[in-house]
Coordinates of C-alpha atoms and ligand atoms in Angstrom, one line a residue:
M250 CA 0.2 -0.1 0.1
L251 CA 1.5 3.3 -0.9
I252 CA 0.3 5.8 1.7
L253 CA 0.6 9.9 1.3
G254 CA 1.8 11.2 4.9
I255 CA 0.7 15.3 5.6
E256 CA 1.4 16.6 8.3
S257 CA 1.1 21.0 9.4
S258 CA 0.3 21.1 12.6
C259 CA 2.9 23.6 14.0
D260 CA 5.3 25.6 11.9
D261 CA 6.5 22.9 9.3
S262 CA 4.7 21.9 6.0
A263 CA 5.5 17.8 5.5
A264 CA 4.1 15.3 2.8
A265 CA 6.0 11.8 2.7
V266 CA 5.5 8.7 0.5
L267 CA 5.4 5.2 2.4
E268 CA 5.1 2.3 1.3
T269 CA 4.1 -1.1 3.5
Q270 CA 2.3 -3.8 3.7
R271 CA 2.3 -4.7 7.2
A272 CA 1.8 -3.0 10.4
G273 CA 5.2 -1.5 11.4
E274 CA 7.4 -2.1 8.7
A275 CA 7.7 0.5 6.0
L276 CA 9.7 1.9 3.6
V277 CA 10.1 5.6 3.4
R278 CA 10.0 6.3 -0.3
S279 CA 10.1 10.0 0.4
S280 CA 10.1 12.9 3.4
V281 CA 9.8 16.5 2.4
V282 CA 9.8 19.3 5.0
A283 CA 9.8 23.0 4.4
N284 CA 10.5 24.6 7.9
Q285 CA 9.1 28.1 8.2
D286 CA 12.3 29.2 10.7
D287 CA 13.2 32.4 8.7
V288 CA 8.9 33.4 8.5
H289 CA 9.1 33.3 12.8
R290 CA 12.5 34.2 13.8
A291 CA 11.9 38.2 14.1
F292 CA 9.3 37.6 16.3
G293 CA 11.4 34.9 18.3
G294 CA 8.5 32.4 17.9
I295 CA 5.8 31.1 16.0
V296 CA 3.1 33.3 14.9
P297 CA 0.0 30.9 14.3
E298 CA -1.6 33.3 11.6
L299 CA 1.6 33.7 9.8
A300 CA 1.8 30.0 9.9
S301 CA -1.8 29.2 8.6
R302 CA -1.1 31.6 5.8
N303 CA 2.3 30.0 4.8
H304 CA 1.0 26.3 5.1
V305 CA -1.2 27.5 2.4
V306 CA 1.6 28.7 0.1
T307 CA 3.3 25.8 0.6
I308 CA 2.0 22.6 1.3
L309 CA 1.2 21.4 -2.3
P310 CA 4.4 22.5 -3.5
V311 CA 5.8 20.2 -0.6
I312 CA 3.3 17.4 -2.0
Q313 CA 4.3 17.5 -5.3
R314 CA 8.3 16.6 -4.5
A315 CA 7.2 13.9 -1.7
L316 CA 5.2 12.3 -5.0
S317 CA 8.1 13.1 -7.0
T318 CA 11.0 12.1 -5.4
A319 CA 8.8 9.1 -4.6
G320 CA 8.8 8.5 -7.5
C321 CA 5.3 8.1 -8.0
E322 CA 2.2 10.2 -9.4
L323 CA -0.9 11.1 -7.3
K324 CA -3.0 8.2 -9.2
D325 CA -1.0 5.9 -7.4
I326 CA -1.7 7.0 -3.8
E327 CA -4.3 4.3 -2.2
G328 CA -4.5 5.9 1.3
I329 CA -4.0 8.9 3.0
A330 CA -3.0 9.9 6.2
V331 CA -3.0 13.7 7.9
T332 CA -2.3 15.1 11.4
R333 CA -5.9 16.5 12.8
G334 CA -4.7 17.3 16.4
P335 CA -3.2 18.3 18.7
G336 CA -1.6 21.7 16.8
L337 CA -2.1 25.1 15.9
V338 CA -6.3 25.2 14.2
G339 CA -5.3 27.0 11.7
S340 CA -2.2 25.3 10.7
L341 CA -3.5 22.1 11.1
L342 CA -6.8 22.9 9.3
V343 CA -4.7 23.7 6.0
G344 CA -2.9 19.7 6.1
L345 CA -6.5 18.8 7.2
M346 CA -8.5 20.5 4.1
C347 CA -6.0 19.1 1.7
A348 CA -6.2 15.9 2.3
K349 CA -9.8 15.6 2.8
G350 CA -9.8 17.2 -0.9
L351 CA -7.2 14.3 -1.9
A352 CA -9.2 12.0 -0.5
H353 CA -12.5 12.8 -1.8
S354 CA -11.1 13.0 -5.4
L355 CA -8.9 10.0 -5.4
D356 CA -11.8 7.9 -3.8
V357 CA -8.9 6.6 -1.1
P358 CA -9.4 6.5 2.4
L359 CA -8.4 8.9 4.9
A360 CA -6.8 8.4 8.3
G361 CA -6.5 11.7 10.5
V362 CA -3.9 10.5 12.8
N363 CA -3.0 12.3 16.3
H364 CA 0.7 14.2 16.1
L365 CA 1.8 12.2 18.8
E366 CA 1.1 8.9 17.7
G367 CA 3.6 10.2 15.3
H368 CA 6.2 11.1 17.2
L369 CA 5.5 7.3 19.0
L370 CA 5.5 5.2 16.2
A371 CA 8.4 7.4 14.6
P372 CA 11.0 5.1 15.6
L373 CA 9.9 2.2 13.4
L374 CA 10.7 4.1 10.7
E375 CA 13.8 3.4 10.7
H376 CA 14.0 0.2 13.7
R377 CA 11.9 -3.2 14.8
V378 CA 10.9 -2.4 18.3
P379 CA 9.5 -5.0 20.1
M380 CA 6.1 -3.9 21.9
P381 CA 5.7 -3.2 24.9
F382 CA 8.2 -0.4 24.8
L383 CA 8.7 2.8 27.3
A384 CA 8.4 6.5 25.0
L385 CA 9.5 10.0 26.6
V386 CA 8.1 12.3 24.0
V387 CA 9.3 15.5 24.3
S388 CA 8.9 18.7 21.9
G389 CA 8.4 22.0 21.4
G390 CA 4.7 21.2 22.7
H391 CA 5.0 18.1 24.6
T392 CA 7.1 16.0 27.5
S393 CA 5.4 12.2 28.1
L394 CA 6.5 9.3 29.1
F395 CA 4.5 6.5 27.0
V396 CA 4.0 3.0 27.1
V397 CA 3.4 1.6 23.7
E398 CA 1.5 -1.5 23.9
G399 CA 0.5 -2.1 20.7
F400 CA -1.0 0.2 17.5
G401 CA -3.6 2.2 19.0
R402 CA -2.7 1.2 22.8
Y403 CA -0.9 3.8 24.3
R404 CA -1.3 4.8 28.2
E405 CA 0.3 7.9 29.5
V406 CA 2.5 7.2 32.2
G407 CA 4.3 10.7 33.1
R408 CA 4.0 13.8 31.9
T409 CA 4.7 17.7 32.5
R410 CA 3.1 19.8 35.1
D411 CA 3.5 22.8 33.5
D412 CA 6.2 23.7 30.2
A413 CA 6.9 20.9 27.9
A414 CA 11.3 20.4 28.0
G415 CA 11.2 22.4 24.0
E416 CA 9.6 25.3 25.3
A417 CA 12.1 25.7 28.5
F418 CA 15.4 25.4 25.4
D419 CA 13.5 27.8 22.9
K420 CA 12.5 30.4 25.8
V421 CA 16.2 30.4 27.3
A422 CA 17.2 30.8 24.4
K423 CA 15.3 33.7 23.8
M424 CA 16.0 35.1 27.3
M425 CA 20.1 34.7 26.1
A426 CA 19.4 36.5 22.7
L427 CA 20.2 33.8 20.6
G428 CA 17.9 33.1 17.9
Y429 CA 15.1 30.6 17.0
P430 CA 14.3 27.9 17.0
G431 CA 16.3 27.8 20.2
G432 CA 17.1 23.7 20.8
K433 CA 19.3 23.5 18.4
V434 CA 21.0 26.8 18.9
I435 CA 21.7 26.0 22.7
D436 CA 23.0 22.3 22.0
E437 CA 25.5 23.8 19.1
L438 CA 27.0 26.0 21.9
A439 CA 26.6 23.9 24.9
R440 CA 29.0 21.7 22.8
R441 CA 32.1 24.2 24.2
G442 CA 30.6 24.9 27.9
N443 CA 31.3 23.6 31.0
P444 CA 27.9 21.7 32.1
K445 CA 29.3 22.2 36.0
R446 CA 29.7 26.1 35.6
V447 CA 25.9 27.3 36.6
R448 CA 24.2 25.6 39.8
L449 CA 20.7 25.5 38.6
P450 CA 17.9 23.7 40.0
R451 CA 16.6 20.2 39.2
A452 CA 13.2 19.5 40.1
R453 CA 11.2 17.4 41.3
V454 CA 7.2 16.7 41.4
K455 CA 6.5 15.7 45.1
G456 CA 4.9 12.5 45.4
A457 CA 4.7 11.9 41.4
P458 CA 8.3 10.8 40.3
L459 CA 7.4 10.0 37.0
D460 CA 6.5 13.8 36.1
F461 CA 8.6 16.4 34.9
S462 CA 8.6 20.1 35.5
F463 CA 10.6 23.0 34.0
S464 CA 8.8 26.4 34.8
G465 CA 11.0 26.5 37.9
L466 CA 14.6 26.1 35.4
K467 CA 13.2 28.8 33.0
T468 CA 12.6 31.5 35.7
A469 CA 16.1 30.2 38.1
V470 CA 17.7 31.2 34.6
A471 CA 15.7 34.2 33.8
L472 CA 17.3 35.2 37.6
F473 CA 20.7 34.0 36.9
L474 CA 20.5 36.5 34.0
R475 CA 19.9 39.5 35.8
S476 CA 22.1 38.9 38.8
E477 CA 25.6 40.0 39.1
A478 CA 27.2 36.5 38.4
A479 CA 26.1 36.3 34.8
V480 CA 28.7 38.6 33.9
A481 CA 31.5 36.5 34.2
V482 CA 29.2 33.4 32.6
N483 CA 30.1 33.0 29.0
S484 CA 26.9 31.9 27.2
E485 CA 28.5 28.6 26.3
D486 CA 28.5 27.6 29.7
L487 CA 25.3 28.9 30.3
A488 CA 24.1 26.6 28.0
A489 CA 26.3 23.7 28.8
S490 CA 24.7 23.9 32.2
F491 CA 21.2 24.5 31.6
Q492 CA 21.1 21.7 28.6
E493 CA 22.8 19.1 31.3
T494 CA 20.0 20.0 33.9
V495 CA 17.3 19.7 31.3
V496 CA 18.7 16.5 30.2
E497 CA 19.2 15.3 33.4
M498 CA 15.4 16.2 34.7
L499 CA 14.3 14.7 31.8
I500 CA 16.6 11.1 32.2
R501 CA 15.4 10.4 36.0
P502 CA 11.7 10.2 35.6
T503 CA 12.4 7.8 32.4
L504 CA 13.9 5.1 34.0
A505 CA 12.3 5.2 36.9
A506 CA 9.2 4.5 34.6
A507 CA 11.1 1.6 33.2
R508 CA 12.2 -0.3 36.5
E509 CA 8.5 0.3 37.6
L510 CA 6.6 -1.0 34.4
D511 CA 10.2 -3.7 33.8
I512 CA 10.6 -2.4 30.7
A513 CA 13.7 -2.9 28.6
N514 CA 13.4 -0.6 25.2
I515 CA 13.4 2.7 25.8
V516 CA 12.9 5.4 22.8
L517 CA 13.5 8.6 22.4
T518 CA 10.9 10.4 20.1
G519 CA 10.1 13.9 19.8
G520 CA 12.2 17.4 18.5
V521 CA 14.0 17.9 21.9
A522 CA 14.9 14.0 21.2
A523 CA 17.7 15.4 18.2
N524 CA 19.7 16.4 21.6
S525 CA 22.8 15.5 20.9
R526 CA 23.7 15.2 24.8
L527 CA 20.6 13.4 25.7
R528 CA 20.9 10.9 23.1
V529 CA 24.0 10.4 24.6
R530 CA 23.5 10.1 28.7
L531 CA 19.5 8.8 28.2
A532 CA 22.0 6.0 25.9
E533 CA 24.5 6.0 29.2
E534 CA 22.4 5.8 32.4
A535 CA 19.9 3.0 30.7
A536 CA 22.7 0.9 29.3
K537 CA 23.8 0.8 33.1
E538 CA 20.7 -1.3 34.0
G539 CA 20.7 -2.8 31.0
R540 CA 17.9 -1.4 29.1
Q541 CA 18.0 0.0 25.3
V542 CA 17.6 3.1 24.3
I543 CA 16.0 3.7 20.6
A544 CA 16.3 6.8 18.9
P545 CA 14.7 7.8 15.3
S546 CA 17.4 9.6 13.2
L547 CA 17.5 13.7 13.7
K548 CA 14.9 14.5 10.5
Y549 CA 12.4 11.8 12.0
C550 CA 12.4 12.9 15.7
T551 CA 11.6 16.4 14.8
D552 CA 7.7 17.3 13.5
N553 CA 8.1 14.9 9.7
A554 CA 5.5 13.5 7.3
A555 CA 6.5 10.1 7.6
M556 CA 6.0 8.9 11.2
I557 CA 2.0 10.4 10.4
A558 CA 2.0 8.1 7.0
M559 CA 3.6 5.6 9.7
A560 CA 0.4 6.2 12.1
G561 CA -2.2 6.1 9.9
S562 CA -1.1 3.1 8.5
W563 CA -1.7 0.3 10.4
R564 CA -5.8 1.1 10.7
L565 CA -5.2 2.3 7.0
L566 CA -3.7 -1.3 6.5
G567 CA -6.8 -2.8 8.4
G568 CA -9.7 -1.4 6.2
Q569 CA -11.1 1.0 8.6
R570 CA -10.9 4.3 7.4
D571 CA -12.4 8.3 8.9
S572 CA -15.4 9.8 7.3
L573 CA -14.3 13.3 5.1
D574 CA -16.4 15.1 8.1
I575 CA -13.5 14.4 10.9
D576 CA -12.3 17.7 11.9
A577 CA -9.2 19.2 13.4
E578 CA -8.4 19.7 16.8
A579 CA -6.3 21.7 19.2
N580 CA -6.1 19.9 22.1
L581 CA -6.8 16.0 20.4
P582 CA -6.4 13.8 23.7
L583 CA -4.3 10.3 22.7
Ligands
KG4_827 O1 8.2 17.8 17.1 P1 9.3 19.1 17.0 O2 9.6 19.6 15.7 O3 7.6 20.2 17.3 C1 6.3 19.9 18.1 O4 5.7 19.3 17.9 O5 6.9 21.1 19.1 O6 9.9 19.9 18.2 C2 10.4 21.1 18.1 C3 10.8 21.3 19.1 C4 11.4 22.9 19.5 O7 10.9 23.7 20.7 C5 13.0 22.7 19.3 O8 13.7 24.1 20.4 C6 13.3 21.3 20.2 O9 12.4 20.7 19.8 N1 14.7 21.1 19.3 C7 16.0 20.9 20.4 C8 17.0 20.3 19.3 N2 16.2 20.3 17.6 C9 14.7 20.9 17.8 N3 15.7 20.8 21.5 C10 17.0 20.6 21.8 N4 18.5 20.1 21.5 C11 17.7 20.3 20.0 N5 19.2 20.0 19.3
ZN828 ZN1 6.2 17.2 17.0

């Protein structure tokens, strides 16, 4: 089955063609992402109205490119998977309307996909991961721990009480005037910094060892930047100290969950899973307990449509189809 995936939940317009015969096993024929960083950079964050307007301009060319790279045409497509939430509603609508129009005109089944399910199943694009597995989903909008028991069977066992980890990266980068998007810049700066230079609080959520909290850390960095001590600290050292703190704050609940649930395979996924230090440190700490960390390659960590096609594929292969009445939902629960 050739599946066209479409993703437009936030600021990236993406399309992909996936070839699959069995749930969880697929060949990515193409995966195209047009990011809008240049549009939003001047504002230091995503401007929803600009994001949806840009999706309108880019979505069709991106789909065209995904098809031509895959060496196929629209008439070859046998199913369409599209993100229907969570995300920015204006952005979601562009991809969803486009997918509905295509599904209707081609007379092929449509699957509306939860963006988080895309992140959860992204590792399957490259690896065979036995289920159940534990997944740490860390992105700009989410920081959660899920147990993936099977296709369509996802149980959230931990979550952030306030900010997402990616949000903390982006906000701290903004406070440090490092530009946008912040995660990647901090990752690069931190490579040349001393992670022990600035002591920052590592908050734990009382009575909830599997939950996360990042707002206190963000405030601590803001206060530090206003203090006299900040003058003597270069941005490399502050970036490294902040990043190390986030990484340790992500690792502790993840390993606690793996221990509590007795799960050997840990999947690291979402935009922040691109963080080089997190990838190394989580793998090191997990290995000490005989656990394995599986992370998608960088292009499948950040938003992309191949993961959306993967998340829709098991339902399309099973003969399920959504009605063309499905709507975009900004807060769609998994
Ligand atoms: O999954 P994603 O592309 O979009 C959402 O669904 O949110 O994640 C974007 C987030 C942003 O907050 C970005 O700063 C962060 O992922 N990010 C990183 C890195 N690359 C992207 N954070 C830390 N280190 C990175 N290398
Ligand atoms: Zn995402």
